[in-house]
Short mmCIF file of C-alpha atoms in Angstrom, two decimals:
data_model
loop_
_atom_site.label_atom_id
_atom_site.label_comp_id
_atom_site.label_asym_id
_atom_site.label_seq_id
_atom_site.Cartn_x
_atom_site.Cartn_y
_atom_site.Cartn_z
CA UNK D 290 20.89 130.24 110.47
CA UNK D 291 22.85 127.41 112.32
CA UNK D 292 22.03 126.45 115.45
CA UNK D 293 25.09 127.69 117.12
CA UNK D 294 24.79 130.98 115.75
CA UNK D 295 20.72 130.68 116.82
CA UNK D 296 22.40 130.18 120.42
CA UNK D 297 24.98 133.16 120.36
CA UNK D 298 22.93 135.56 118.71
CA UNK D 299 18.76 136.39 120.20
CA UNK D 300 17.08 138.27 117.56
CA UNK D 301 14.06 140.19 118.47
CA UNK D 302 11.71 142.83 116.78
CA UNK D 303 12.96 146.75 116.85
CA UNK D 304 9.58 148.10 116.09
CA UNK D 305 10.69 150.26 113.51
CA UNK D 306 9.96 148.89 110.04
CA UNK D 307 11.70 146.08 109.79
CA UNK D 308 14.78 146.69 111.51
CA UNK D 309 16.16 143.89 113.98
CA UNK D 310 18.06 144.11 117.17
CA UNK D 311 20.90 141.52 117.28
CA UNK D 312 22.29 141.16 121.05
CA UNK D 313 25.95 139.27 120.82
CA UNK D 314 26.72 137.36 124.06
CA UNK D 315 30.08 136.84 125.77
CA UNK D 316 31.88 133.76 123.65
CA UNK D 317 30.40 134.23 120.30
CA UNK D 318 31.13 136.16 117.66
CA UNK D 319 30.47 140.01 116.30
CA UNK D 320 31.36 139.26 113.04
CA UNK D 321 29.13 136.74 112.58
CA UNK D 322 26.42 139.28 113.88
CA UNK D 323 27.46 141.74 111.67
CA UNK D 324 27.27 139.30 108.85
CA UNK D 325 23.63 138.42 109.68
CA UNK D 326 22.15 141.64 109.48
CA UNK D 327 20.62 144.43 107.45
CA UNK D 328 20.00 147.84 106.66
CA UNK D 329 18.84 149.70 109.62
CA UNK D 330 19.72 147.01 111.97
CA UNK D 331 21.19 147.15 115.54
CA UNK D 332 24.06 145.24 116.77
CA UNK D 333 24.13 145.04 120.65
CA UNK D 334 27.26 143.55 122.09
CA UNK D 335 26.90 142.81 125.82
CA UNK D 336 29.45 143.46 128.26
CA UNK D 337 32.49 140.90 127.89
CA UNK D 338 35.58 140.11 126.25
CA UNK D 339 35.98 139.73 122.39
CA UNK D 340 39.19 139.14 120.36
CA UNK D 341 38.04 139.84 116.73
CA UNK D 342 38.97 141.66 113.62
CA UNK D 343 35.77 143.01 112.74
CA UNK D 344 34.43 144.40 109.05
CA UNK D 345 31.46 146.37 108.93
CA UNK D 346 30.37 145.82 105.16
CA UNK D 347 26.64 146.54 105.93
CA UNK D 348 24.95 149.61 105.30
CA UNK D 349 23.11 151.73 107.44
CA UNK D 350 23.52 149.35 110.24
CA UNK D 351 24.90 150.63 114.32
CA UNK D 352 27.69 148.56 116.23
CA UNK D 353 27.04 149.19 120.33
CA UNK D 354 27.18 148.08 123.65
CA UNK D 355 24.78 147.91 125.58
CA UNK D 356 22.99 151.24 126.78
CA UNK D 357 22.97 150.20 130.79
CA UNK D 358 26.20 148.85 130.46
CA UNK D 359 28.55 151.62 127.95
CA UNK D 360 32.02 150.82 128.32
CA UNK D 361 31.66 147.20 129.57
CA UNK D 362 32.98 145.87 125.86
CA UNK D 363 36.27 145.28 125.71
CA UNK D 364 37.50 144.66 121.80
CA UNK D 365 40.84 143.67 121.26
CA UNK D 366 42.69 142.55 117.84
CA UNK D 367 43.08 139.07 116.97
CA UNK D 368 45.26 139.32 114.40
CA UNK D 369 47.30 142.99 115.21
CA UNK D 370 48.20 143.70 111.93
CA UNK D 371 44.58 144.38 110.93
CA UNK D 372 42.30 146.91 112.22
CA UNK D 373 39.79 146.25 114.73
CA UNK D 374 37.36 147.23 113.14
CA UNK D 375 37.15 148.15 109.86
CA UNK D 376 34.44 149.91 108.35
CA UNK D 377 33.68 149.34 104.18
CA UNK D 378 29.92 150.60 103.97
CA UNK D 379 28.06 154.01 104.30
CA UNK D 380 25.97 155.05 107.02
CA UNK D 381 27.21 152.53 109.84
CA UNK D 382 27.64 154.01 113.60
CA UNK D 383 29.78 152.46 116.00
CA UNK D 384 29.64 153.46 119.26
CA UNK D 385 30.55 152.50 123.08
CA UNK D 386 33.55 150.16 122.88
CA UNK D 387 36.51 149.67 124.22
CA UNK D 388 39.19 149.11 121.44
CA UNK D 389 42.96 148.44 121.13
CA UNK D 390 45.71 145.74 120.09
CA UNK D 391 46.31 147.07 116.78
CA UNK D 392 49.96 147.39 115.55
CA UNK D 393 52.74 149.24 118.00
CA UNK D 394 51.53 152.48 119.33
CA UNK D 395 53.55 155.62 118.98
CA UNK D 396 54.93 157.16 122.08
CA UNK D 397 55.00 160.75 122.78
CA UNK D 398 58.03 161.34 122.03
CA UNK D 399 57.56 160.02 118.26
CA UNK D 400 54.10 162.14 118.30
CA UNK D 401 56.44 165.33 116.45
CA UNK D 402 55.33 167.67 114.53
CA UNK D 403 55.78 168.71 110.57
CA UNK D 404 58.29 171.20 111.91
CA UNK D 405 60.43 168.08 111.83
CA UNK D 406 60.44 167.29 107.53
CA UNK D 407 60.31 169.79 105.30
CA UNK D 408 60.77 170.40 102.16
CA UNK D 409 63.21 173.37 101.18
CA UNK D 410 62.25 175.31 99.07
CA UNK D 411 65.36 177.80 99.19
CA UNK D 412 67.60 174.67 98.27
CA UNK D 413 65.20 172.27 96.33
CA UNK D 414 66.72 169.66 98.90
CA UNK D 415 64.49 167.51 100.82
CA UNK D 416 65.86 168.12 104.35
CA UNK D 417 65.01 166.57 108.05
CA UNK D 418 66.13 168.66 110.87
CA UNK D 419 66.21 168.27 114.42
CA UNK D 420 64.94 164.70 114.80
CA UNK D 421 66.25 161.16 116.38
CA UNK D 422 66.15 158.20 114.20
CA UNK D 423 63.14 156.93 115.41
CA UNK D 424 61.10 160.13 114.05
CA UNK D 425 62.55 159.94 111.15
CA UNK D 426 61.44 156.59 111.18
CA UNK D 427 57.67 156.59 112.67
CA UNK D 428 57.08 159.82 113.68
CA UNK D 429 53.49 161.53 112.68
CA UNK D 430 54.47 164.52 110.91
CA UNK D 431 57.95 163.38 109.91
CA UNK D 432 57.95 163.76 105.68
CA UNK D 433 55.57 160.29 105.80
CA UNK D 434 52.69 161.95 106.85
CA UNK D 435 52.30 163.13 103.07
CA UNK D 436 51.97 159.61 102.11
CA UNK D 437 49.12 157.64 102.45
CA UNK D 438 49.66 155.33 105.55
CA UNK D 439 47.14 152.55 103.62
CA UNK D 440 47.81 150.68 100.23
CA UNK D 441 45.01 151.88 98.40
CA UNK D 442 43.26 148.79 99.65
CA UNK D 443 43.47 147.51 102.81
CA UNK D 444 43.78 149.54 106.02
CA UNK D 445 46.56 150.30 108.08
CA UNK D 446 46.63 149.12 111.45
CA UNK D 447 44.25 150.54 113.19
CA UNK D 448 41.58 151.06 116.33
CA UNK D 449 38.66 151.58 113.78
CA UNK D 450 39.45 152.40 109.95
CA UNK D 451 36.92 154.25 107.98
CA UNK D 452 37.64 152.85 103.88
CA UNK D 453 36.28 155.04 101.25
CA UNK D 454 32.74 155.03 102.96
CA UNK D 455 30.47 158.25 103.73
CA UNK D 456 28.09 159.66 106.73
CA UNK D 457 29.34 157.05 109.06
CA UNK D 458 29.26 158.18 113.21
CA UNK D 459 32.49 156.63 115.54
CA UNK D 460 30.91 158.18 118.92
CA UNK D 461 31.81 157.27 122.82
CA UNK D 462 34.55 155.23 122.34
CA UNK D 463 37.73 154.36 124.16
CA UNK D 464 40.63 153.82 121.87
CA UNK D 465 44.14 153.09 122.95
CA UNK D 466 47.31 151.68 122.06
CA UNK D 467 46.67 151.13 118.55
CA UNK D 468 49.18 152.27 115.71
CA UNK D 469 46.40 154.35 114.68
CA UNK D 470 43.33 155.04 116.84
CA UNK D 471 40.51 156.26 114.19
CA UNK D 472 42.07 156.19 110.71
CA UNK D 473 39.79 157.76 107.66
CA UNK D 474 40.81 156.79 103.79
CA UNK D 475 38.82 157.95 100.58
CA UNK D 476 35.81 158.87 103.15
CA UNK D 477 33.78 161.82 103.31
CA UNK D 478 30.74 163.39 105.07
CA UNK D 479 31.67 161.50 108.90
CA UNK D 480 31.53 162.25 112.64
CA UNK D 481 33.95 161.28 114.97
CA UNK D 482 32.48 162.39 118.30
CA UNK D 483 33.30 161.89 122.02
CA UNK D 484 35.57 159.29 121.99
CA UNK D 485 38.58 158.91 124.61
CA UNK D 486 42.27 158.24 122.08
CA UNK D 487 45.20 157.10 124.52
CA UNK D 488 48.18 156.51 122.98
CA UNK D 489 46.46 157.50 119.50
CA UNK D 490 44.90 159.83 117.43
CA UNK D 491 43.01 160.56 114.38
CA UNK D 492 44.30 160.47 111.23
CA UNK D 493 42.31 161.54 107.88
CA UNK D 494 44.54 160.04 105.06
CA UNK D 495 45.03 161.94 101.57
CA UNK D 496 41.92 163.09 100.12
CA UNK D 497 39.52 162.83 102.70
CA UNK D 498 36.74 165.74 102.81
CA UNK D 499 34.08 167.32 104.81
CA UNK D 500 34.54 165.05 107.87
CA UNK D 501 34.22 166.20 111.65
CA UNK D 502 36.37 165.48 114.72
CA UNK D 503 34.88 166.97 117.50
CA UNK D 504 34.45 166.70 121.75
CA UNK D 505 37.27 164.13 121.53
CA UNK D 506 39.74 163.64 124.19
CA UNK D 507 43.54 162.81 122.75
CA UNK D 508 46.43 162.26 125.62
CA UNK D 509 49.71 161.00 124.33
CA UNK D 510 48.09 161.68 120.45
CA UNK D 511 47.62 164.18 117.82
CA UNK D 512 45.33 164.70 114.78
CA UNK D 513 46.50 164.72 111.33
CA UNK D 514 44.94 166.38 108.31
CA UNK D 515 46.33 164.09 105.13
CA UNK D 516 47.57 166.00 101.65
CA UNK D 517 44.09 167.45 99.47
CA UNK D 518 42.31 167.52 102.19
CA UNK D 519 39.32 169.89 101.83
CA UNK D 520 36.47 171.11 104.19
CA UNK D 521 37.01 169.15 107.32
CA UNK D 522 36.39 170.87 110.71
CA UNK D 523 38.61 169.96 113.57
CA UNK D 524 37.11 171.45 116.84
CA UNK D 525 36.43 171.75 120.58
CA UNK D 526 39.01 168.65 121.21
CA UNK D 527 41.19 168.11 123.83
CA UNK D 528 44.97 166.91 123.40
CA UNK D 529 47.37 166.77 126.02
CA UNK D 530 51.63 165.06 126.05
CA UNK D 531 51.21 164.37 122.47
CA UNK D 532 51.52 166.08 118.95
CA UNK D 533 49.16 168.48 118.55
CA UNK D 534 47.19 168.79 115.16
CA UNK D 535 48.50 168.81 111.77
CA UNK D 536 47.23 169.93 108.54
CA UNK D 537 49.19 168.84 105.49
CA UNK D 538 49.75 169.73 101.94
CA UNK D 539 47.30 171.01 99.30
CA UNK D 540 44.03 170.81 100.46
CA UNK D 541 41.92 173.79 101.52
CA UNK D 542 38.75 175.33 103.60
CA UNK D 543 39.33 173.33 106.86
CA UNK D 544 38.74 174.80 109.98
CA UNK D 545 40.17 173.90 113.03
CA UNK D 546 38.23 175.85 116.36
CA UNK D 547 38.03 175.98 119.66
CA UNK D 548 40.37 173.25 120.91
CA UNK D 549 42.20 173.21 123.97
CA UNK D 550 45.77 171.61 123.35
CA UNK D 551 47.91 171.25 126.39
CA UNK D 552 51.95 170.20 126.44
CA UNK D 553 52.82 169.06 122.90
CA UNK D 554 55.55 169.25 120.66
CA UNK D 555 53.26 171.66 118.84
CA UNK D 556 49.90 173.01 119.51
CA UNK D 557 48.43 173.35 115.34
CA UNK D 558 51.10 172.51 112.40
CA UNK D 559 50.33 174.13 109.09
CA UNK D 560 52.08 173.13 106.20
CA UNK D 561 52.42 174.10 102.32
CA UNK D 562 48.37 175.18 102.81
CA UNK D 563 47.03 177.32 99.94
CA UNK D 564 43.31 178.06 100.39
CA UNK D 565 40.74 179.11 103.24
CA UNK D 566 42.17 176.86 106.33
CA UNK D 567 41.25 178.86 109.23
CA UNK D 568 42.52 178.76 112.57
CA UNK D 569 40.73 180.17 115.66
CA UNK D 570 39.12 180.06 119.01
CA UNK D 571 42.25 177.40 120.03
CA UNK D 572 43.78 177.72 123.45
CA UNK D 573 47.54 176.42 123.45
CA UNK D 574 49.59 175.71 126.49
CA UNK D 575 52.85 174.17 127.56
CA UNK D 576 54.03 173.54 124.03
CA UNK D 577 57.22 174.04 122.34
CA UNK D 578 55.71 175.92 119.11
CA UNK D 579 51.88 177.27 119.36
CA UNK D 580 51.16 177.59 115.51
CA UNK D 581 53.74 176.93 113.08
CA UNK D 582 53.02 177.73 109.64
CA UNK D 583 55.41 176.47 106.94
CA UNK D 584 54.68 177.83 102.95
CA UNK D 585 51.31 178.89 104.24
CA UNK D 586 49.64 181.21 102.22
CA UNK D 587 46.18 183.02 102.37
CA UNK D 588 45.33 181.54 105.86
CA UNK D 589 43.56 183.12 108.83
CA UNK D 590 44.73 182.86 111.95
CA UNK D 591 42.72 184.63 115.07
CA UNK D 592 40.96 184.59 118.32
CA UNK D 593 43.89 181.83 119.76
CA UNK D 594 45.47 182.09 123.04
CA UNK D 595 48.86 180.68 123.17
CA UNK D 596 51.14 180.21 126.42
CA UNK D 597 54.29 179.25 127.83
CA UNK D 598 55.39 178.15 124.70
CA UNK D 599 58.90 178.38 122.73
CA UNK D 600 57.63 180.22 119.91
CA UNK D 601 53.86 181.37 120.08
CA UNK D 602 53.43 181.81 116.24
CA UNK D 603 56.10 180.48 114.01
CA UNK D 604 56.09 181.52 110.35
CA UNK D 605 58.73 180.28 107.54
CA UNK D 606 59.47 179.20 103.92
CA UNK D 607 57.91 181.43 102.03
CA UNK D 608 54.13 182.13 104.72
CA UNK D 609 52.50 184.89 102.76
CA UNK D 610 49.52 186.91 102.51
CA UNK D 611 48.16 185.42 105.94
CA UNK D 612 46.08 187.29 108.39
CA UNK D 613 46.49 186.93 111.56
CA UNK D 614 44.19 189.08 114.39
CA UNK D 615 42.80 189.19 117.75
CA UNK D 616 45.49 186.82 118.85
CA UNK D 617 46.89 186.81 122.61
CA UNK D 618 50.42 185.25 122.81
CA UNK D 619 51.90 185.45 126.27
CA UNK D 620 54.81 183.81 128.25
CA UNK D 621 57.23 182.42 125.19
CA UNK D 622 60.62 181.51 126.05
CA UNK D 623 62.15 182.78 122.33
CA UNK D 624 59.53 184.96 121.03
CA UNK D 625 55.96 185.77 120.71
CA UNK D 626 55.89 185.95 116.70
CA UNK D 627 58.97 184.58 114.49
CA UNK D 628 58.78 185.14 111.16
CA UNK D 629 61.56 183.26 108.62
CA UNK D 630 62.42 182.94 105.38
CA UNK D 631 61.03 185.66 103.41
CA UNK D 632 57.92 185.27 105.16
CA UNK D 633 56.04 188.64 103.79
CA UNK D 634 52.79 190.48 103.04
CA UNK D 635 51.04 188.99 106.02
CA UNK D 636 48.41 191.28 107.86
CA UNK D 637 49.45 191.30 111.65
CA UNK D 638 47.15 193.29 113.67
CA UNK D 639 45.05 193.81 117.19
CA UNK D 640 47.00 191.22 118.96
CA UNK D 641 48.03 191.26 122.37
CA UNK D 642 52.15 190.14 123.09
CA UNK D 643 53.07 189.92 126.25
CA UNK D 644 56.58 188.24 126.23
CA UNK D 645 60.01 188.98 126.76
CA UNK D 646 61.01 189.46 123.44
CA UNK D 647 58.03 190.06 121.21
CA UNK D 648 58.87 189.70 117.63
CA UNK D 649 62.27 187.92 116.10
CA UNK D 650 62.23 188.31 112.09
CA UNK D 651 65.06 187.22 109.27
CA UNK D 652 64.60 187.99 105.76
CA UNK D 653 61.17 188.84 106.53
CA UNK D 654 60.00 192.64 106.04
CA UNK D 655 57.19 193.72 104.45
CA UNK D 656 54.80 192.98 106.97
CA UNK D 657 51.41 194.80 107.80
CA UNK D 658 51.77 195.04 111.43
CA UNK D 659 48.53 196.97 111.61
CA UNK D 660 44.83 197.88 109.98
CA UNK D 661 43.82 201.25 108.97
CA UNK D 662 42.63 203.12 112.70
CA UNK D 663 39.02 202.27 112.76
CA UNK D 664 36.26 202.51 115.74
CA UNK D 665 35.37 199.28 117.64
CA UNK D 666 36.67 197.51 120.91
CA UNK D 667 40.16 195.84 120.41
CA UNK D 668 42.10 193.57 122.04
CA UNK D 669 43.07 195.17 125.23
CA UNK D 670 39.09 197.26 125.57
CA UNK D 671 40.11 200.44 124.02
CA UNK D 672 38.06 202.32 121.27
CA UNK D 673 39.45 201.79 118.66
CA UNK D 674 41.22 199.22 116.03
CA UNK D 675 44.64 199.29 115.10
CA UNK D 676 47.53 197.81 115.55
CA UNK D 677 48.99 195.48 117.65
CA UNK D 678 49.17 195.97 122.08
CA UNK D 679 53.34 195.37 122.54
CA UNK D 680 53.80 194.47 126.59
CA UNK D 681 56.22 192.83 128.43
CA UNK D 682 56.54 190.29 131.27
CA UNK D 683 58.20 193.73 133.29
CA UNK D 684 55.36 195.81 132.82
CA UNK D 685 57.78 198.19 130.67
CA UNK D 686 56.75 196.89 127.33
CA UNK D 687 55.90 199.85 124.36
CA UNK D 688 52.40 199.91 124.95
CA UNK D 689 52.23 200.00 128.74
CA UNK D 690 54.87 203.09 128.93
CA UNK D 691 54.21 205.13 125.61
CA UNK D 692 52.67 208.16 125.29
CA UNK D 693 48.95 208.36 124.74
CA UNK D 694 48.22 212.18 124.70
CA UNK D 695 44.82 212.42 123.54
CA UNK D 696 43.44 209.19 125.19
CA UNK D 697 42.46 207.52 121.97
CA UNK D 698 43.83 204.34 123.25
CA UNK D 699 46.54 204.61 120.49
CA UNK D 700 50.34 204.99 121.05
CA UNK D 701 51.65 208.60 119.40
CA UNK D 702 54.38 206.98 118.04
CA UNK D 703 54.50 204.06 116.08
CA UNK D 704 56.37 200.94 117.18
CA UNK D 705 59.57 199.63 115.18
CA UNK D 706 59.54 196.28 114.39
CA UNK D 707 61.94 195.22 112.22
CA UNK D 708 63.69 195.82 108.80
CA UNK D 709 61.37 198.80 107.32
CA UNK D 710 58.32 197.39 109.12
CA UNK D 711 56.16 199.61 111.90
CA UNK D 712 53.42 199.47 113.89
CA UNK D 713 51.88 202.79 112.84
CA UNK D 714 49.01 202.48 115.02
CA UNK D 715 49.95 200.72 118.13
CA UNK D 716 48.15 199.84 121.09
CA UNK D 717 47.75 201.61 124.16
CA UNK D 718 46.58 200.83 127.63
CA UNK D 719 43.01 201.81 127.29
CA UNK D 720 42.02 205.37 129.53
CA UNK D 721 41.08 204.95 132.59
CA UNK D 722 37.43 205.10 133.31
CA UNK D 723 35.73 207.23 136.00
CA UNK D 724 35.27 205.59 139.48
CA UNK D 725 31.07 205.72 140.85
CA UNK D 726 30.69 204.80 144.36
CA UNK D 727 27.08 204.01 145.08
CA UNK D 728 25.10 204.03 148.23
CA UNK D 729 22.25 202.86 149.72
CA UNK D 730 19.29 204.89 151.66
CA UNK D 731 21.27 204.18 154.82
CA UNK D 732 24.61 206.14 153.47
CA UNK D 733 26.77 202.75 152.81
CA UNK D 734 28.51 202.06 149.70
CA UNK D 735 27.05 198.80 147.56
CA UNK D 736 28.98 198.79 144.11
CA UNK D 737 32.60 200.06 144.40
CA UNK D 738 33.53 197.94 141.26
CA UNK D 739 31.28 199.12 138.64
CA UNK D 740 32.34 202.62 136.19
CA UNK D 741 30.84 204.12 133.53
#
């Protein structure tokens, strides 16, 4: 070791084996720390200012600040058409930094969704709809996303860039105004955990499998699924002003939960999906679509809540043989469902609409708009399953006014819904339960509330 490096860099024992700790002082370098150690080691970077372009082509070894001092690191690109930091070896954490400078981040209003590109499939044309220049241009979710951002050997520009590497950890970071905030290619088997993402997001590139992004915070962001994607798990994130989260082409069994999405051009993009990607547990607000599913088939779709959106569940080009349950979809501008474009043989049942107009459909019938009557609490507490619970902002909707003559909680008609297509067993406002009124020794009521 040099003696300038023996000045910037104090080694001392980890007590674990032979693992090292390696503490990198204000002024010198973390490459050059990096570079000196080995598997199992720990890299501690004090608080400070550093202007590097990092690789991580160790093994096994953790990146961090300090642990009395997380957040104090500030990391910003040297050269900004590299990633900060880019990871090339299995098993490395990297954890409480501060990290940006990285190529041109994309404003919010370039964050669009796949609603945006399409291909269609009635014409054979590639088409883009509805988008400025500069979508067309930069936007995630324009027709690039189904391109691999990277060359195939270097990494695109970029907070931190996971390259064809497995079971590496990216955990309590801050990432901002990078092109790309956490960027995965060729890697499988990762965690990408707590971090903060202003300006940008996650993207895993083409190919990527059986990685996790979860209790992240995304404002001005999205997340993008990459073509042949298989078995990742998106969940219990928070994005807000950006685009949403998008799952492209051809790729399969990934599962995106519980994640709050707030005021985005779209709250969960689906598109040209053909196996097992499941949707659920999400709560979408303020956005222009909810979930937008384009040549989706054999997808599951249930347990979201969706808002004060355009269109709370958009289906088109060809969405078939989806099932989609135990949705609530309340408060859309246009329509609560939409389906387009001989979107067919999807199972639509125990959902709760609550909007002005419910359902909008073209060259769509053949719908299941309900299961067969079966006992068990649905959506709206009633006794039994069935079909959907049709309301409206007026309190006049189907379900709140039709007849329920035998106090089943199901409608005696069924509910028209377009085309050929009924509700045969629709919802209706659950009977009203008994009132108790209990009282105490001295005559006075003390649970008015509570019926059996």
């Amino acid at each position: 070791m040099s003696a300038t490096l023996g000045i910037a860099l104090l080694l001392v024992s980890a007590g674990v084996g032979s693992a090292e700790v390696i503490y990198v002082e204000p002024g010198a370098s973390i490459q050059a720390a990096v570079n000196n150690s080995t598997t199992g080691d720990f890299v501690i970077v004090k608080a400070g200012d550093y202007e590097e372009n990092i690789v991580v082509n160790v093994s096994g070894v953790t990146v961090t600040s300090e642990p009395e001092n997380p957040g104090g690191v500030f990391i910003r690109a040297r050269d900004e058409n590299s990633s900060v930091l880019q990871v090339k070896a299995d098993n490395v954490t990297i954890s409480g930094f501060n990290i940006t400078g990285s190529g041109e981040f994309f404003s919010v209003f370039e964050a669009v969704s796949f609603r945006n590109s399409f291909i269609s499939r009635s014409s054979g044309n590639l088409s883009v709809n509805n988008m400025p220049e500069v979508r067309k241009a930069y936007g995630p979710g324009s027709g690039e996303i189904f391109v691999s951002r990277a060359t195939g050997f270097e990494c695109p520009q970029t907070g931190i860039c996971l390259d064809q590497v497995e079971n590496c950890t990216i955990e309590r970071n801050y990432i901002f105004e990078n092109q790309y905030g956490v960027y995965l290619q060729g890697s499988m088997n990762n965690i990408l955990s707590n971090n903060t993402y202003f300006r940008n997001g996650i993207w895993i590139d083409e190919g990527c499998s059986k990685n996790m992004a979860i209790n992240n915070s995304i404002e001005e962001g999205n997340v993008i699924l990459g073509a042949h994607c298989w078995d990742n798990a998106i969940s219990r994130n928070r994005l807000s002003n950006g685009g949403g989260i998008g799952v492209a082409c051809c790729g399969g069994g990934n599962l995106v939960s519980n994640n709050e999405i707030f005021n985005c051009s779209t709250g969960i993009d689906l598109y040209d999906t053909q196996a097992r990607t499941v949707l659920r547990d999400n709560m979408i607000t303020d956005c222009d679509y909810g979930i937008y599913l384009i040549l989706v088939y054999g997808s599951t779709v249930y347990n979201n809540t969706i808002s004060n959106s355009s269109r709370g569940i958009f289906l088109r080009e060809n969405s078939q043989n989806n099932e989609l349950f135990n949705n609530t979809i309340t408060s859309s501008n246009e329509s609560g469902i939409y389906l387009l474009d001989y979107s067919t043989d999807n199972r639509i049942y125990n959902n709760y609409f609550n909007n002005s107009i419910n359902v909008k459909a073209e060259n769509s019938e053949g719908n299941s708009w309900n299961t067969t009557k079966t006992s068990g609490i649905n959506i709206v507490k009633g006794p039994y399953l069935g079909g959907n619970f049709w309301a409206d902002l007026n309190g006049t909707g189907f379900s709140q006014t039709a007849e329920d003559s035998d106090s089943d909680g199901i409608c005696d008609l069924p509910y028209y819904v377009n085309g050929s297509d009924f509700d045969y067993i629709p919802l209706a406002e659950p009977p009203s339960l008994p009132l108790f009124l209990w009282f105490n020794s001295t005559g006075e009521i003390t649970n008015n509330t509570d019926s059996c």
